[in-house]
PDB file of C-alpha atoms in Angstrom:
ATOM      1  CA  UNK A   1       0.000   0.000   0.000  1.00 54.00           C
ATOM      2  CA  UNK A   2       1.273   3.208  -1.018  1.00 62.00           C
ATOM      3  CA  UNK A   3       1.691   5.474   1.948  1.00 79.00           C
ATOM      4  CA  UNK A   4       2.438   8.912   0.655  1.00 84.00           C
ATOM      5  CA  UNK A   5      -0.221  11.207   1.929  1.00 86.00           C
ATOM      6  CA  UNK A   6      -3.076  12.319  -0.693  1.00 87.00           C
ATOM      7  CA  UNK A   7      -3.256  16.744  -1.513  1.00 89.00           C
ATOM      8  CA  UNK A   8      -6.749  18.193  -3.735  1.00 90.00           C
ATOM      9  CA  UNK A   9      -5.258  20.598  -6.013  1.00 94.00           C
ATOM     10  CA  UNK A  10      -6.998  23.545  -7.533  1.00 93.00           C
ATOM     11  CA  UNK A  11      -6.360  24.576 -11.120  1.00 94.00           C
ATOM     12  CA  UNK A  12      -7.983  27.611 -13.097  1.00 94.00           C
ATOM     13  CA  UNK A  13      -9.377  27.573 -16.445  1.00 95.00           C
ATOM     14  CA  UNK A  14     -10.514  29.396 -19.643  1.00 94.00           C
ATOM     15  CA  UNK A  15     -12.343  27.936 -22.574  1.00 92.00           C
ATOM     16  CA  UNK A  16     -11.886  30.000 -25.626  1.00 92.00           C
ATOM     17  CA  UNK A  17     -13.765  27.011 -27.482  1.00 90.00           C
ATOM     18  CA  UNK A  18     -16.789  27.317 -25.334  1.00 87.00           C
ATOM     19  CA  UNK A  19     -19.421  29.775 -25.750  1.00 86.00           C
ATOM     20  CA  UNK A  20     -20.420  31.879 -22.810  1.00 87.00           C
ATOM     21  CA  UNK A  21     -23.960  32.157 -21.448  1.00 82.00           C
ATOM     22  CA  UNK A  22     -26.212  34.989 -20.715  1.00 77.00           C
ATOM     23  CA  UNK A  23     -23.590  37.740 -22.853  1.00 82.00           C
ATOM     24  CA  UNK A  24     -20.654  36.842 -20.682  1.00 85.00           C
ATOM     25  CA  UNK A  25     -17.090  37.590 -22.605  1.00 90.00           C
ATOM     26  CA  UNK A  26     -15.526  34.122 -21.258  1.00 89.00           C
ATOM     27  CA  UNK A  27     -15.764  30.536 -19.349  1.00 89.00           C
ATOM     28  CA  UNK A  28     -13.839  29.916 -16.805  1.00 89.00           C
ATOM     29  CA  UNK A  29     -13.773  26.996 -15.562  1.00 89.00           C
ATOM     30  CA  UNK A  30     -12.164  25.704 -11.295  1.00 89.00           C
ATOM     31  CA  UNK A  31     -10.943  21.801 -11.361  1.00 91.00           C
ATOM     32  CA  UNK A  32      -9.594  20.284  -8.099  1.00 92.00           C
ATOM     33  CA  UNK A  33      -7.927  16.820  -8.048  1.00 92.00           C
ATOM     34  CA  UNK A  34      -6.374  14.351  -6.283  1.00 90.00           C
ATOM     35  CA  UNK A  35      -2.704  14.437  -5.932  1.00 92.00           C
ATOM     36  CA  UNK A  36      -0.414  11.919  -4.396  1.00 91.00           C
ATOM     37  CA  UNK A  37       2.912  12.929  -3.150  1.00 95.00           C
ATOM     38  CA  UNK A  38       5.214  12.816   0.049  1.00 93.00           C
ATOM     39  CA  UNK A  39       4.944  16.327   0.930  1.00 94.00           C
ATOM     40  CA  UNK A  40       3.288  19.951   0.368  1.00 93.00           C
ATOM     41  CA  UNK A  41       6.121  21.026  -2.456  1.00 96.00           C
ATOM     42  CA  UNK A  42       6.076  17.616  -4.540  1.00 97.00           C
ATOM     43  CA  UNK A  43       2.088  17.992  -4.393  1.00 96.00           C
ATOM     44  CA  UNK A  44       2.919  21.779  -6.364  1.00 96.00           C
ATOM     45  CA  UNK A  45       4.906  20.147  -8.830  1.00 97.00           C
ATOM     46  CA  UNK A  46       2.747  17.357 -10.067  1.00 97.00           C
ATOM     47  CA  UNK A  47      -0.228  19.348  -9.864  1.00 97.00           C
ATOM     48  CA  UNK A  48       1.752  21.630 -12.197  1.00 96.00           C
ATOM     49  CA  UNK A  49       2.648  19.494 -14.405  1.00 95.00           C
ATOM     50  CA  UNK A  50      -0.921  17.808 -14.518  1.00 95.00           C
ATOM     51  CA  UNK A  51      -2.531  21.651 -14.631  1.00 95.00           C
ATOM     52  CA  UNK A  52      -0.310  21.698 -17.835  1.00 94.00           C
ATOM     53  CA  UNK A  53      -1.709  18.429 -19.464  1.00 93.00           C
ATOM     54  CA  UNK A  54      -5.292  19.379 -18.789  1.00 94.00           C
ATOM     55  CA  UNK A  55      -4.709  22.075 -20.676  1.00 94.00           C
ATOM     56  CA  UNK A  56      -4.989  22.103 -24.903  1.00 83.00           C
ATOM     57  CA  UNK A  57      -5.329  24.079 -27.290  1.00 79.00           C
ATOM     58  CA  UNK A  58      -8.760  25.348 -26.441  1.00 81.00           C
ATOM     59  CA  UNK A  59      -8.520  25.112 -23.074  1.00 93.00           C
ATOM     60  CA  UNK A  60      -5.757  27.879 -21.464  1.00 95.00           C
ATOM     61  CA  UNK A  61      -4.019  27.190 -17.827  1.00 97.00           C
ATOM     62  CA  UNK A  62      -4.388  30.340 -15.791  1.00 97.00           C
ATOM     63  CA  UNK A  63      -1.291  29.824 -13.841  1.00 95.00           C
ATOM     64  CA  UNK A  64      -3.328  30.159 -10.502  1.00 95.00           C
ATOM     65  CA  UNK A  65      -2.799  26.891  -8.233  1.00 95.00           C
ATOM     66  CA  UNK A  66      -4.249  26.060  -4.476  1.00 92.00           C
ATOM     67  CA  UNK A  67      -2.807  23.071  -3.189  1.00 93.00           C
ATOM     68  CA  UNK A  68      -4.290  21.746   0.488  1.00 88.00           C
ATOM     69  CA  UNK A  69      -3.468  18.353   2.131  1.00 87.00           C
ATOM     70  CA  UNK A  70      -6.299  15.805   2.313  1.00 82.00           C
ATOM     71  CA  UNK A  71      -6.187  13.381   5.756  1.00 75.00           C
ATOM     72  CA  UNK A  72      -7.563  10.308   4.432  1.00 66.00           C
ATOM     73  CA  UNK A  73      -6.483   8.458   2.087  1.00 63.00           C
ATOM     74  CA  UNK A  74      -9.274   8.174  -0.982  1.00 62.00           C
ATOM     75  CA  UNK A  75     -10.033   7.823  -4.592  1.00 69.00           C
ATOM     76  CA  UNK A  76      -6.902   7.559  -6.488  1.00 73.00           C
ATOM     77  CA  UNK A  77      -3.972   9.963  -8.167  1.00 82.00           C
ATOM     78  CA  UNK A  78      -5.331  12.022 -10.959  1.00 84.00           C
ATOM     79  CA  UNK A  79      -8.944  12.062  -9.877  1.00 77.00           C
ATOM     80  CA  UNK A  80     -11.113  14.774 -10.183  1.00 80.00           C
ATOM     81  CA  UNK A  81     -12.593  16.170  -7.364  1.00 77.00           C
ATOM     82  CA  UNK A  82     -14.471  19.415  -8.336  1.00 77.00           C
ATOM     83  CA  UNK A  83     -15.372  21.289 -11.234  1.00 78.00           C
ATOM     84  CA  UNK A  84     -17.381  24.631 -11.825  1.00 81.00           C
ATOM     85  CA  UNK A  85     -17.337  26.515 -14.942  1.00 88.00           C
ATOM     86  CA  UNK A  86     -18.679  30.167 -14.981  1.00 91.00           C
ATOM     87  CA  UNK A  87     -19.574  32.892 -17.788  1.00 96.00           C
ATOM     88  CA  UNK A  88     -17.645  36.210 -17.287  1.00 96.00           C
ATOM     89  CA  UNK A  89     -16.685  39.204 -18.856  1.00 97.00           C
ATOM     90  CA  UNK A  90     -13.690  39.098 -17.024  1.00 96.00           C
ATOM     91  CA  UNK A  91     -10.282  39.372 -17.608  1.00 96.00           C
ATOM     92  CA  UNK A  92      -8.095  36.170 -16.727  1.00 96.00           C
ATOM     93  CA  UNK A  93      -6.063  38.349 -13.990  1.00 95.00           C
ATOM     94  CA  UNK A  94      -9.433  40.238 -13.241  1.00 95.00           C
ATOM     95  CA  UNK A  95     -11.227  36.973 -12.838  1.00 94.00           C
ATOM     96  CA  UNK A  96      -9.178  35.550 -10.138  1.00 92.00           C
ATOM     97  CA  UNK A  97      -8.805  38.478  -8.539  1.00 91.00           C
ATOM     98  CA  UNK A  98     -12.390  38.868  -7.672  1.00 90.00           C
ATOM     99  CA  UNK A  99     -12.910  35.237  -7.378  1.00 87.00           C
ATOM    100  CA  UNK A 100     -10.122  33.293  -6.106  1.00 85.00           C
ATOM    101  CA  UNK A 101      -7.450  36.007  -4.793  1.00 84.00           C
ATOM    102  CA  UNK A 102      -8.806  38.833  -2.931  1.00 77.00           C
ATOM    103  CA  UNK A 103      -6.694  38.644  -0.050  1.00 72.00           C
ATOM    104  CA  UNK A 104      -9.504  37.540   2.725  1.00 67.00           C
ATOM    105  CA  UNK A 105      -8.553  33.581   1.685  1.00 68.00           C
ATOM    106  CA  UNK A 106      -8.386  30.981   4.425  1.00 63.00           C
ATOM    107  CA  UNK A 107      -6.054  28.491   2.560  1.00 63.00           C
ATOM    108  CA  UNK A 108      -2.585  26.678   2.388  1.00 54.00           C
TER     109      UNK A 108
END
């Protein structure tokens, strides 16, 4: 049994092939998943590198990234936890900063 401790990992999204509802400019989209890794910093790096993958040619990596350790050991590496996609006329830097990074966070 592997015994490296389990992280969720939060990636941000936009989907220039989707089209936005209700006259919104963009889609954003927030995926969490599962990493598994023996500590906080490896968790960063192969969530990075995943965050990268996920991404294609329609689908653009917003360089914003919230890892948080999980206690329990479930699911599996790679799986998918959470995902919410949202309409905006946002900006990508706008976006998160109104969303995901306005300084009154409780995370790490």
């Amino acid at each position: 049994m592997n015994k490296e401790p389990f992280y969720a990992a939060k990636c941000l999204y936009r989907h220039d092939q989707l089209e936005p509802i209700e006259s919104k400019s963009f889609v954003y989209e927030e995926r969490i998943i599962l990493i598994q890794a023996d500590d906080f910093d490896s968790a960063m790096k192969k969530a990075e590198k995943e965050a990268r993958e996920y991404a294609d040619s329609g689908t653009v990596y917003l360089e914003y990234l919230n890892v948080f350790h999980l206690y329990e050991y479930i699911l599996h590496n790679g799986s998918e936890l959470y995902s919410e996609m949202r309409s905006s006329d946002l900006e990508s830097d706008e976006y998160i900063s109104k969303f995901y990074d306005t300084g009154c966070e409780h995370s790490q």
